[in-house]
Coordinates of C-alpha atoms in Angstrom, one line a residue:
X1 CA 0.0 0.0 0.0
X2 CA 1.5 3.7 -0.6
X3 CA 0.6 6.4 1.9
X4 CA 2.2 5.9 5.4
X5 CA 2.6 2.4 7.2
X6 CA 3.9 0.5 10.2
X7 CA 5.6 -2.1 10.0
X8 CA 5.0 -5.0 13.2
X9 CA 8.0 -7.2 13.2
X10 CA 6.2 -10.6 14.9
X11 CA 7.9 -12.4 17.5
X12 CA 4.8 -15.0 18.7
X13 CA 3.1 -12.9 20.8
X14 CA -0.4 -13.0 21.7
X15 CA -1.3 -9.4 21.2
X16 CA 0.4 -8.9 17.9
X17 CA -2.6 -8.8 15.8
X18 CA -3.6 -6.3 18.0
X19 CA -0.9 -4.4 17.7
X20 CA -1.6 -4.1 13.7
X21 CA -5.7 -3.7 14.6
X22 CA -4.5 -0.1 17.5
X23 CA -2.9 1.6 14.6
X24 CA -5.3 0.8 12.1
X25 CA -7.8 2.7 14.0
X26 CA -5.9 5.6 14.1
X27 CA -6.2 5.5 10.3
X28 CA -2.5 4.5 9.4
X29 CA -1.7 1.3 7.4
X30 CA -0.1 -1.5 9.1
X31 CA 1.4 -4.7 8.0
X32 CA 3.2 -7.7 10.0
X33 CA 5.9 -9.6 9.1
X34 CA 7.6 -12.4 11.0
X35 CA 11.2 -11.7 12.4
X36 CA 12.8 -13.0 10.1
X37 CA 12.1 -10.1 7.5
X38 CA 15.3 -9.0 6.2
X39 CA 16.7 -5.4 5.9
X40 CA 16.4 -5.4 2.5
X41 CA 12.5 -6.5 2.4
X42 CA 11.7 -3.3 5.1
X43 CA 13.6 -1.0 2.4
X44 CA 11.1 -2.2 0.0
X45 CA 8.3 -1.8 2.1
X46 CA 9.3 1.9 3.0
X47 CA 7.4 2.1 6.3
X48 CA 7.5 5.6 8.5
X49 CA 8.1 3.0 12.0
X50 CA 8.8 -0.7 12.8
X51 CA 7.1 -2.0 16.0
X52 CA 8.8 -4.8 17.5
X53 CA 6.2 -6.9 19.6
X54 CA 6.5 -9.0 22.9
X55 CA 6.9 -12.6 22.4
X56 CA 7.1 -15.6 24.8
X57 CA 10.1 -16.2 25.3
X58 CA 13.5 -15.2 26.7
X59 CA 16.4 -13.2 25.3
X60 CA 19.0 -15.5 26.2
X61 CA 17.3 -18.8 25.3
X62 CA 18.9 -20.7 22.6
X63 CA 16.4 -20.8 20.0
X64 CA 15.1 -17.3 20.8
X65 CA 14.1 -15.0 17.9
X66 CA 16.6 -12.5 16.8
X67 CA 16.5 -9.8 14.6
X68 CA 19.2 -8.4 12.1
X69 CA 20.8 -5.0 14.0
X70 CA 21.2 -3.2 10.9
X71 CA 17.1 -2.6 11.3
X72 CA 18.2 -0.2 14.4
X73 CA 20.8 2.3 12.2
X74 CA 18.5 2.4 8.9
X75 CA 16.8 5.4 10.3
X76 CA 13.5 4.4 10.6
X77 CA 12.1 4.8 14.3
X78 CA 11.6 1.7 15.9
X79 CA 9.6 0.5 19.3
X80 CA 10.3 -2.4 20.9
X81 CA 7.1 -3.9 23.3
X82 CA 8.0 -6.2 26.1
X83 CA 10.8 -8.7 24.2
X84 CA 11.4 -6.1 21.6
X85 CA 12.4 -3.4 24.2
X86 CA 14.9 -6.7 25.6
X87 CA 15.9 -7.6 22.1
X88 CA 17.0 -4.0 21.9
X89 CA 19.1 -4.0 25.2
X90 CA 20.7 -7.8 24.0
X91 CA 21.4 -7.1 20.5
X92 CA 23.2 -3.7 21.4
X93 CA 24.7 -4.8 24.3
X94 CA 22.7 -4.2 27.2
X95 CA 22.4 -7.0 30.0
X96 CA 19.2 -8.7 30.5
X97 CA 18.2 -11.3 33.4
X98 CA 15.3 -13.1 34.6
X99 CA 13.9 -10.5 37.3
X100 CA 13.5 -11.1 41.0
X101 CA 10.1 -10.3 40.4
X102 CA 7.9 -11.5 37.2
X103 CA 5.0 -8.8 36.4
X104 CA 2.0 -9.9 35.2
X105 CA -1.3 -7.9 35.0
X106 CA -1.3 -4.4 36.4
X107 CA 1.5 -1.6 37.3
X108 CA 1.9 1.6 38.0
X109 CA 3.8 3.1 35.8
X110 CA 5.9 6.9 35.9
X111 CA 7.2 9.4 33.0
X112 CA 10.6 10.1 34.5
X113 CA 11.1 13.1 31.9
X114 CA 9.4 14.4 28.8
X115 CA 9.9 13.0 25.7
X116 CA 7.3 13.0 22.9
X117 CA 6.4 9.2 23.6
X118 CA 4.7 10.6 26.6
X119 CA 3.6 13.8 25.4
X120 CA -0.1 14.3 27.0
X121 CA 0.7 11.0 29.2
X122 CA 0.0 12.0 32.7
X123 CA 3.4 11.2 35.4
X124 CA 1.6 8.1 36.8
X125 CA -0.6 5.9 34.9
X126 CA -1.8 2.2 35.0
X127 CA 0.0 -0.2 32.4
X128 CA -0.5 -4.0 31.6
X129 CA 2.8 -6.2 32.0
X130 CA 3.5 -9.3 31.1
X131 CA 7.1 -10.5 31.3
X132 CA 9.7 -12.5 33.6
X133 CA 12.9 -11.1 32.4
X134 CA 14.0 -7.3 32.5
X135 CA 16.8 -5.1 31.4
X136 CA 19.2 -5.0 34.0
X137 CA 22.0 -2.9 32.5
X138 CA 21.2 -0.7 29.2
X139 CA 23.3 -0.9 25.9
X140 CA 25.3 2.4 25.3
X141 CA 23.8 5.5 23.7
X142 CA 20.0 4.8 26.0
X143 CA 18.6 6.2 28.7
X144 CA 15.7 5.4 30.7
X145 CA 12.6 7.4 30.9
X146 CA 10.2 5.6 32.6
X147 CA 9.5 3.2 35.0
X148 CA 7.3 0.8 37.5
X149 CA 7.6 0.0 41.0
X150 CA 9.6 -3.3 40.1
X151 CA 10.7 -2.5 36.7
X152 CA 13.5 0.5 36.3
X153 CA 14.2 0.4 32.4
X154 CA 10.6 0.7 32.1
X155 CA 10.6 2.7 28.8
X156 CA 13.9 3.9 27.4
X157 CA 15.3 5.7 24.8
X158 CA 18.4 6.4 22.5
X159 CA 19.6 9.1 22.6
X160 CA 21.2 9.8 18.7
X161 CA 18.5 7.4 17.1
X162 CA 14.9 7.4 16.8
X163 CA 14.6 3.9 19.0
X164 CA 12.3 3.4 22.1
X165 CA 11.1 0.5 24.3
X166 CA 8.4 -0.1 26.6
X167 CA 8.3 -2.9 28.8
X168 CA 4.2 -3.0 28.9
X169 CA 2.2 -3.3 26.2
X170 CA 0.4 0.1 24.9
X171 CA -1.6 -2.1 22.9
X172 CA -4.3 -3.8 25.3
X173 CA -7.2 -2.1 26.7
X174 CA -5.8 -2.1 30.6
X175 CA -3.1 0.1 29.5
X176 CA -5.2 2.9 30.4
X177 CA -3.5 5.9 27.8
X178 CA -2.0 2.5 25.6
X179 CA -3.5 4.3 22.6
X180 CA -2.0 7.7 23.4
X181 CA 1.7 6.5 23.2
X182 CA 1.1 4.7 20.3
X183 CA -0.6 7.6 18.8
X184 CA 2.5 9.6 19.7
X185 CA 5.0 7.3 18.1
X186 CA 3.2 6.9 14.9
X187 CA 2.4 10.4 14.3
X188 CA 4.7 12.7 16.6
X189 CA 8.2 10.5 16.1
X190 CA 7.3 8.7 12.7
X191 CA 4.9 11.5 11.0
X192 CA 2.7 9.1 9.7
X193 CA -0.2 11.1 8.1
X194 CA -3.9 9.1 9.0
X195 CA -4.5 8.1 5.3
X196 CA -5.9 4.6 5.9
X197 CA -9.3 4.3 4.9
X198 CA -11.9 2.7 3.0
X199 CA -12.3 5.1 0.2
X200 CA -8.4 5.1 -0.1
X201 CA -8.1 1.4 -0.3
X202 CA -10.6 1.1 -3.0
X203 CA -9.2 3.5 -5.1
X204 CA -5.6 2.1 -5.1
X205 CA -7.0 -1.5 -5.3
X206 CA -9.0 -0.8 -8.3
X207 CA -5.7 1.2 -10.0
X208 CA -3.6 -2.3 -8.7
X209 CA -6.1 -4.8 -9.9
X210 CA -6.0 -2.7 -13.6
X211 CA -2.5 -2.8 -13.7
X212 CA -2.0 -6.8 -12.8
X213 CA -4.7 -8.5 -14.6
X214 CA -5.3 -5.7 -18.0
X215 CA -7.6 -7.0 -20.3
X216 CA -7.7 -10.5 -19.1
X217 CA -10.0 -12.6 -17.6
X218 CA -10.2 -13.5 -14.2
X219 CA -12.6 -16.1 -12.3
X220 CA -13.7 -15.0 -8.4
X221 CA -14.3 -18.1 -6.2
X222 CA -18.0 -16.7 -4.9
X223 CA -19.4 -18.5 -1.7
X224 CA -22.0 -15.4 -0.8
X225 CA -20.0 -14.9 2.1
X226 CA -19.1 -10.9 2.9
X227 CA -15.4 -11.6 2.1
X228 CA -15.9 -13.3 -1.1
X229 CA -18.6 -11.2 -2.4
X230 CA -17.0 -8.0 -1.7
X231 CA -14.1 -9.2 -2.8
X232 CA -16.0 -10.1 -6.1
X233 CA -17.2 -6.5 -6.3
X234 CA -14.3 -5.0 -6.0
X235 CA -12.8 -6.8 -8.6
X236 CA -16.0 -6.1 -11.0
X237 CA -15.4 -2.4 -10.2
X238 CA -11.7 -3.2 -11.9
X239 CA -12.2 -5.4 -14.5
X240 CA -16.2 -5.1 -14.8
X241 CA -17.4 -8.2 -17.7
X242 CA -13.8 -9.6 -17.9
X243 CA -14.6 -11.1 -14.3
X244 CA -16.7 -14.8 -14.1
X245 CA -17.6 -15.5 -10.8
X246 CA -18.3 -19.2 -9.8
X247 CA -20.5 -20.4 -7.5
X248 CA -19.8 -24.0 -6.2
X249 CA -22.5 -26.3 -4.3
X250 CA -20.0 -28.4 -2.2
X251 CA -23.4 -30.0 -0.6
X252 CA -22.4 -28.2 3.1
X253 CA -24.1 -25.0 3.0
X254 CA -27.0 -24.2 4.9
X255 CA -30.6 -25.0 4.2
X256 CA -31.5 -23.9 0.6
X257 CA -28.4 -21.3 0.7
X258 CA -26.5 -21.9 -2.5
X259 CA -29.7 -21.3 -4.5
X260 CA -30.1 -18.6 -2.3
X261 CA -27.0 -16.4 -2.7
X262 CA -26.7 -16.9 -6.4
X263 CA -30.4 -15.6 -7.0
X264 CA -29.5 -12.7 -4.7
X265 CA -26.2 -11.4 -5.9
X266 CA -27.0 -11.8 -9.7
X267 CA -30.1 -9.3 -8.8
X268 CA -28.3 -7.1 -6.2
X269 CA -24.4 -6.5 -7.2
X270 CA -24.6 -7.5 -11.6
X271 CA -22.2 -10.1 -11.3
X272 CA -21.8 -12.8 -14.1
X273 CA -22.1 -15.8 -12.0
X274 CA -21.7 -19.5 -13.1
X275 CA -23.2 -22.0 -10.6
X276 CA -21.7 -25.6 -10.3
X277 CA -23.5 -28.3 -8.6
X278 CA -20.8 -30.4 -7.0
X279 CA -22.1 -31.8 -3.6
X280 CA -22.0 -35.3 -5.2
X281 CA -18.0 -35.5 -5.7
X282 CA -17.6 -33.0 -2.6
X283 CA -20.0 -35.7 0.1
X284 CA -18.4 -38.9 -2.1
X285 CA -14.7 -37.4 -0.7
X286 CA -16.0 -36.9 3.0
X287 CA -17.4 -40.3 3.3
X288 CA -15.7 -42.0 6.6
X289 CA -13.7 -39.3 7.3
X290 CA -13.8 -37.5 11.1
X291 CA -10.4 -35.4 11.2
X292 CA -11.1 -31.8 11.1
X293 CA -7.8 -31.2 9.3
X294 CA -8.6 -34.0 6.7
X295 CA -11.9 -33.0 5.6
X296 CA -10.4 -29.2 5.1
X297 CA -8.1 -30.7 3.4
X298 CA -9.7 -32.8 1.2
X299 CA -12.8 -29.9 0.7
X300 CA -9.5 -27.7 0.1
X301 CA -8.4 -29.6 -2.8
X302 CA -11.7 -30.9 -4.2
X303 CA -12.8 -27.5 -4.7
X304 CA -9.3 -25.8 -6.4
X305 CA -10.0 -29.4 -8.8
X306 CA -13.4 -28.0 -9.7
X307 CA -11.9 -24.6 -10.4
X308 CA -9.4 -25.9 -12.8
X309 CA -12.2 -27.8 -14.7
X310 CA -14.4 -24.3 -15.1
X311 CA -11.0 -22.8 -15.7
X312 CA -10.6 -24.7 -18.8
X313 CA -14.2 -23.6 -20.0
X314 CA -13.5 -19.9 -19.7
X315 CA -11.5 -18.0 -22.7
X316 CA -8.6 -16.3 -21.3
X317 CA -8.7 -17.1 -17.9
X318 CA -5.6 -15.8 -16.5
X319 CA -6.4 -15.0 -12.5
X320 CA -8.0 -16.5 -9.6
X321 CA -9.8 -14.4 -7.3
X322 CA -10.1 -15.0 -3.3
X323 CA -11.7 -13.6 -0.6
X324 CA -8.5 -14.0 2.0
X325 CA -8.4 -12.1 4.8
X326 CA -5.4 -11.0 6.9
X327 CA -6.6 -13.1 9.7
X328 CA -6.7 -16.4 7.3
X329 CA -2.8 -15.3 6.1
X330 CA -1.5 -14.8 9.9
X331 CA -3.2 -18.3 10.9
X332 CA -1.3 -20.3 8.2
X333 CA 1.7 -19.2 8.0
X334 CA 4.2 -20.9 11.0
X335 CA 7.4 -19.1 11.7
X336 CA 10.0 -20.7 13.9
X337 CA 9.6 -18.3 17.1
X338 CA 6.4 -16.2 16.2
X339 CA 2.4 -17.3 15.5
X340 CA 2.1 -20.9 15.2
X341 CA -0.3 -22.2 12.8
X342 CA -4.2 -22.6 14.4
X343 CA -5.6 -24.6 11.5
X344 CA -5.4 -24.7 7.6
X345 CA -7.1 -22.3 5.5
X346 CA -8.4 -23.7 2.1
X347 CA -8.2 -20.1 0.6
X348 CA -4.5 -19.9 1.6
X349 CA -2.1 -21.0 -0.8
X350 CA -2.2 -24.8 -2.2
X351 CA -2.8 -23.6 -5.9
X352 CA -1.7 -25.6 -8.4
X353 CA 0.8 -25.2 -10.8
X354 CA -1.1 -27.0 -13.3
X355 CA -3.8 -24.3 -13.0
X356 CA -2.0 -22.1 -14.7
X357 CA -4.0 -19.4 -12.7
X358 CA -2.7 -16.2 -11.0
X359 CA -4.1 -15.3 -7.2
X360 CA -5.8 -11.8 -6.9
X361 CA -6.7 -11.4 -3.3
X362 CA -7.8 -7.7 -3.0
X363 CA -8.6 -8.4 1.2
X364 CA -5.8 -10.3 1.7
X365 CA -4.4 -7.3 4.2
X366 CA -7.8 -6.4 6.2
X367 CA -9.5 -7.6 9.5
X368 CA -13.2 -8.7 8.8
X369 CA -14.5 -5.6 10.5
X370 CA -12.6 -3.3 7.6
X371 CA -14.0 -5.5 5.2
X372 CA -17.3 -4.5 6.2
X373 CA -16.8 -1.2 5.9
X374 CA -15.2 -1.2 2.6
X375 CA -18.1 -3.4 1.3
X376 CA -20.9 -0.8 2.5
X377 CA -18.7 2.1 0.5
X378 CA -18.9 0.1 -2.7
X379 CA -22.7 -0.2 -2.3
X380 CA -23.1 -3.9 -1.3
X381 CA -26.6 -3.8 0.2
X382 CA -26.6 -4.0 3.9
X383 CA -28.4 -7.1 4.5
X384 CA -25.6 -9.2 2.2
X385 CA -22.5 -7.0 4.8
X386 CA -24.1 -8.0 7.8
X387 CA -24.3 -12.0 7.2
X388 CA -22.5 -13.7 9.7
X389 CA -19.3 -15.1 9.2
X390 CA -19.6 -18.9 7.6
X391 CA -16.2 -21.3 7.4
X392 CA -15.1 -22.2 3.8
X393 CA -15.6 -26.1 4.8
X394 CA -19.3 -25.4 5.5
X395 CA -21.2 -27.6 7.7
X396 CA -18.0 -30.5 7.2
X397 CA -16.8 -28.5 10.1
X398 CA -19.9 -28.3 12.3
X399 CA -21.3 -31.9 11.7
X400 CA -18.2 -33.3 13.7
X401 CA -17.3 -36.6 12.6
X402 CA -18.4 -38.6 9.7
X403 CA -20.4 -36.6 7.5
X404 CA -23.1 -38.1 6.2
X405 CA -26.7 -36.6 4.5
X406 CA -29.0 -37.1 7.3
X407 CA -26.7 -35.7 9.9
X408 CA -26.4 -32.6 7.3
X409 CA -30.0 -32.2 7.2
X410 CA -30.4 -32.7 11.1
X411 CA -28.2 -29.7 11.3
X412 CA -29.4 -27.3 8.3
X413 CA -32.8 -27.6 10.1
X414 CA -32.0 -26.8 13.4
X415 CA -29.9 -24.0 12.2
X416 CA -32.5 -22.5 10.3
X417 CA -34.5 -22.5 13.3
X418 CA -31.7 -21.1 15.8
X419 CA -31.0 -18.2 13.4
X420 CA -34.9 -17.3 12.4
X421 CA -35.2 -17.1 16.3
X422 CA -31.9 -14.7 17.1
X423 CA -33.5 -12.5 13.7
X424 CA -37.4 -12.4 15.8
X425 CA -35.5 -11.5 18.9
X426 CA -33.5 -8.8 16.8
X427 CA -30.5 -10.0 18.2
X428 CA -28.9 -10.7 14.4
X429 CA -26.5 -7.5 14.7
X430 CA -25.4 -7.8 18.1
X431 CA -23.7 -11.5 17.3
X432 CA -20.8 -11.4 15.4
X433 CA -21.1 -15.1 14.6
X434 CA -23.9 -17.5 15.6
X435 CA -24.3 -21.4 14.4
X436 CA -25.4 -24.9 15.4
X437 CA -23.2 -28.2 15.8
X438 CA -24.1 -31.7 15.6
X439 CA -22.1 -33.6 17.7
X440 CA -20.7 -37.1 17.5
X441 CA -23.4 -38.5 20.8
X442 CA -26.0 -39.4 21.5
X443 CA -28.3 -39.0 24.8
X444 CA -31.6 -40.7 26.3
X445 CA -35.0 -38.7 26.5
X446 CA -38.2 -39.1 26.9
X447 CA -40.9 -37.7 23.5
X448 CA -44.1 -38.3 25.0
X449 CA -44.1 -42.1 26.4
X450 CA -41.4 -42.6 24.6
X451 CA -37.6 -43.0 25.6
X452 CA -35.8 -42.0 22.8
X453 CA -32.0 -41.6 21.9
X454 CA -30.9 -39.1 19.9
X455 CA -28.4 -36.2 18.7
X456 CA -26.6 -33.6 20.7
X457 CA -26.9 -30.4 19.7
X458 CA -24.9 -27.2 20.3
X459 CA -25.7 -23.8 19.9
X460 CA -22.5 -21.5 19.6
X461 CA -22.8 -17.4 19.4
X462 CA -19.8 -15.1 19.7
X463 CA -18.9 -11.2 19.9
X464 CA -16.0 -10.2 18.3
X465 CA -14.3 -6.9 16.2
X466 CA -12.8 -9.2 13.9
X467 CA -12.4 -13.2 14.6
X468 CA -8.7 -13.1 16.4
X469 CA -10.7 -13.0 19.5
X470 CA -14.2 -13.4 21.3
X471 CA -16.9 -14.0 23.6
X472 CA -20.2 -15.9 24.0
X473 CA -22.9 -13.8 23.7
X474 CA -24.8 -13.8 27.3
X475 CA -28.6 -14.8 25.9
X476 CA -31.7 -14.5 28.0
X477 CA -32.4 -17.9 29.1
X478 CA -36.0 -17.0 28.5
X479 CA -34.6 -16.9 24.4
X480 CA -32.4 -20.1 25.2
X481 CA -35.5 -22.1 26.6
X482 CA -37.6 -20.9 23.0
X483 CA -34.9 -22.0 20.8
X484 CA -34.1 -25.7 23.0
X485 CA -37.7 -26.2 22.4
X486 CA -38.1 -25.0 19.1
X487 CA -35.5 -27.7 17.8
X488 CA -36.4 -30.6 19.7
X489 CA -39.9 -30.2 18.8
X490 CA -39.2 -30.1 15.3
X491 CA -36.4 -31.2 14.2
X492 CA -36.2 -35.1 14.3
X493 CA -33.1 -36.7 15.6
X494 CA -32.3 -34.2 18.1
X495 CA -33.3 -34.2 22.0
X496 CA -30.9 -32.1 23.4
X497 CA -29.7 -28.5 22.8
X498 CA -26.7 -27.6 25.0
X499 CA -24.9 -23.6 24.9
X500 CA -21.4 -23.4 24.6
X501 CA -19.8 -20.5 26.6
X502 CA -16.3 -20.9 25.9
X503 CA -14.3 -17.8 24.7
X504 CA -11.3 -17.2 22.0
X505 CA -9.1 -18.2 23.4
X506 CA -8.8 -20.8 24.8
X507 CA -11.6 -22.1 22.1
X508 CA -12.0 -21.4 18.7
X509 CA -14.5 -19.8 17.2
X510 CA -16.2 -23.1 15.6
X511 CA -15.5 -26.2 17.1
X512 CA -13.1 -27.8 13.9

């Protein structure tokens, strides 16, 4: 992207996609790369200030991340968080040992002199701490300028270049003026100018998308879902009839749905959309399979096969088009010392050479809440924005264990019925993602004078910004008794409804 940008140089921890999220909304581009990033690749990149983040481990372990020390004389500031202000100290010769006293949670932390870090910060605030080690002795050239009852290099600072470190972490919410210091780096010490924004984004996509795929033809991988479709609109916007979307029935969306979204989006956006009926070959895979990873897998490759056969029908079809999300990029990608992969994505990577298709992923660098926005400023009616969230697998991933057609149905009613219900209750836009899951036992009950034995079913609703993390959504239990009722009255083969309240993390989001 051109305009101003941070760079986040990932060492595993567990707020770094926050990190990325706390500038964003101060309307300045940022980007993460793993550690390993060289000097040359940040050249490239051009960012106005690199953010080191924390990471779990120590300094002085063996197989602790490093980072190249050239990054600290190429002029660009830099701000280490938690490891990166001890991977400052270590790499330039400061001392760093495990501290008498770990800190985690709260501190009181104090501005020991003015600097424009803390410019509006108030001499004694409340920061959030989370580390075992500490700088004991500081590398030449720093100073300190803050600190916390058992931390003295709190925050320090060189003193002929532009590098700082903080021992909390500005970016979480108990850091109560978090936001403030960041603010000040990015636009005080790095002059970042707040030029990240939707209509910005679309403009230079558009220009980007032109200038890659020209006259040819490009086919857009269109589920229905808010990141593929506005993906797919985006792309129309660029390359308007040169652009085939396909629509591909794997046989594990919801009730009716496939029908559904292509009927919609060919009336509400003017896309050219092909739709391929391919739940036969897509179930015929699944058949006897339980692992989670496996039946991504295997729905992973089914459907780029599917794609290469409509790719061979299509005249000049040069580009593939995918709805990936930042989120889906940082998940899959393992780095030796930084974010370990969750799970696979099927819309990361695994193309094909054979194909002979190139990737256009216009979302590939935004958090589903952005997405949203950019979606409502190209005119994507409201009601297709505000679907909830649904996995690429489909229902493969919320029938756990062997998928078979029955079990699908059992589900596609009862989630019909669970949604319908959060819509009556006008609860639809206060979820972020809500969705039924069949599992793998069975329980007794009694249907009249009968003793039955039948499904489990669990109901799952979360609130979240943007899927790296969430809650269960706290439902009336006047709403939970409707729904438990609802389904076991009429959906056969289920006799017991059961609420999951588990957060991200330690849980996922869905349950495979």
């Amino acid at each position: 992207m051109t305009g101003s940008s941070i760079l986040i140089i990932d060492f595993g921890s567990q707020y770094t996609q926050l990190i990325a999220r706390k500038v964003r909304e101060l309307s300045v581009f940022s980007l993460i790369h793993p550690h390993t990033i060289s000097p040359e690749t940040i050249k490239e990149i051009n960012p106005k200030g690199i953010i080191l983040s924390g990471g779990p481990m120590s300094v002085k372990d063996d197989s602790a991340p490093m980072i190249d020390e050239e990054i600290f004389s190429m002029g660009i500031p830099v701000l280490g968080i938690c490891y990166g202000l001890q991977l400052i100290s270590y790499t330039l010769g400061g001392i760093v040992e495990k501290a008498d006293k770990r800190e985690y949670g709260k501190a009181i932390f104090n501005v020991l002199e003015e600097n424009p870090l803390f410019e509006g910060i108030p001499s004694e605030s409340t920061v959030w701490m989370s580390h075992g080690d500490h700088v004991k002795t500081l590398p030449y050239g720093f100073r300190k300028i803050g600190s916390s009852p058992n931390t003295e290099n709190c925050a320090i600072v060189s003193d002929d270049k532009p590098v700082y470190g903080l021992q909390f972490h500005p970016e979480v919410y108990h850091t109560g003026y978090g936001k403030d210091i960041l603010s000040n780096f990015i636009f005080s010490i790095c002059n970042c100018k707040p030029d990240w924004n939707p209509g910005a984004f679309i403009d230079e996509s558009i220009a980007k998308i032109k200038n890659e795929a020209g006259g040819s033809t490009a086919i857009c991988a269109l589920s229905g879902g808010v990141d593929s479709t506005v993906a797919a609109v985006l792309v129309h916007r660029a390359l308007g009839e040169n652009l085939v979307c396909v629509h591909i029935d794997n046989g594990l969306m919801r009730k009716n749905e496939s029908a559904k979204v292509v009927k919609l989006l060919r009336e509400r956006t003017g896309l050219k959309i092909i739709h391929v009926d391919a739940a036969a070959l897509f179930l015929e895979r699944l058949a006897g399979v339980s692992s989670p990873e496996e039946k991504r897998k295997i729905i992973g490759h089914t459907f780029i096969e599917v794609f290469e056969e409509e790719a061979k029908k299509i005249e000049n079809a040069s580009f593939l088009v995918q709805g990936t999300l930042y989120p889906d990029v940082i998940e899959s990608v393992p780095v030796k010392g930084a974010s370990v992969t969750i799970k696979s994505h099927h819309n990361v990577g695994g193309l094909p050479e054979k194909m002979n298709l190139k990737l256009i992923e216009p979302l590939r660098e935004l958090f589903k809440d952005e997405v949203r926005k950019i979606g409502l400023s190209l005119d994507i009616p409201e009601d297709l924005i505000k679907r909830h969230p649904f996995p690429g697998p489909g229902l493969a991933v919320r029938v756990l264990g062997d998928i078979q057609e029955e079990r699908l149905e059992i589900l596609r009613n009862a989630d019909e019925i669970y949604i319908a219900k959060i819509k009556e209750y006008d609860l639809y836009d206060k979820i972020w993602q809500a969705f039924t899951v069949l599992l793998p036992v069975q329980t007794v009950g009694v249907m009249g004078d009968q003793r039955t034995y039948e499904n489990v079913l669990a109901l799952r609703a979360v609130t979240s910004v943007d899927g790296m993390t969430a809650d269960w959504y706290r439902f009336d239990h006047d709403f939970l008794a409707d729904v438990s009722n609802s389904i076991i009255n009429h959906v056969r083969g289920v006799n017991r409804v059961v609420y999951d309240i588990s957060s991200k993390p330690p849980a996922t989001i869905e349950w495979e």
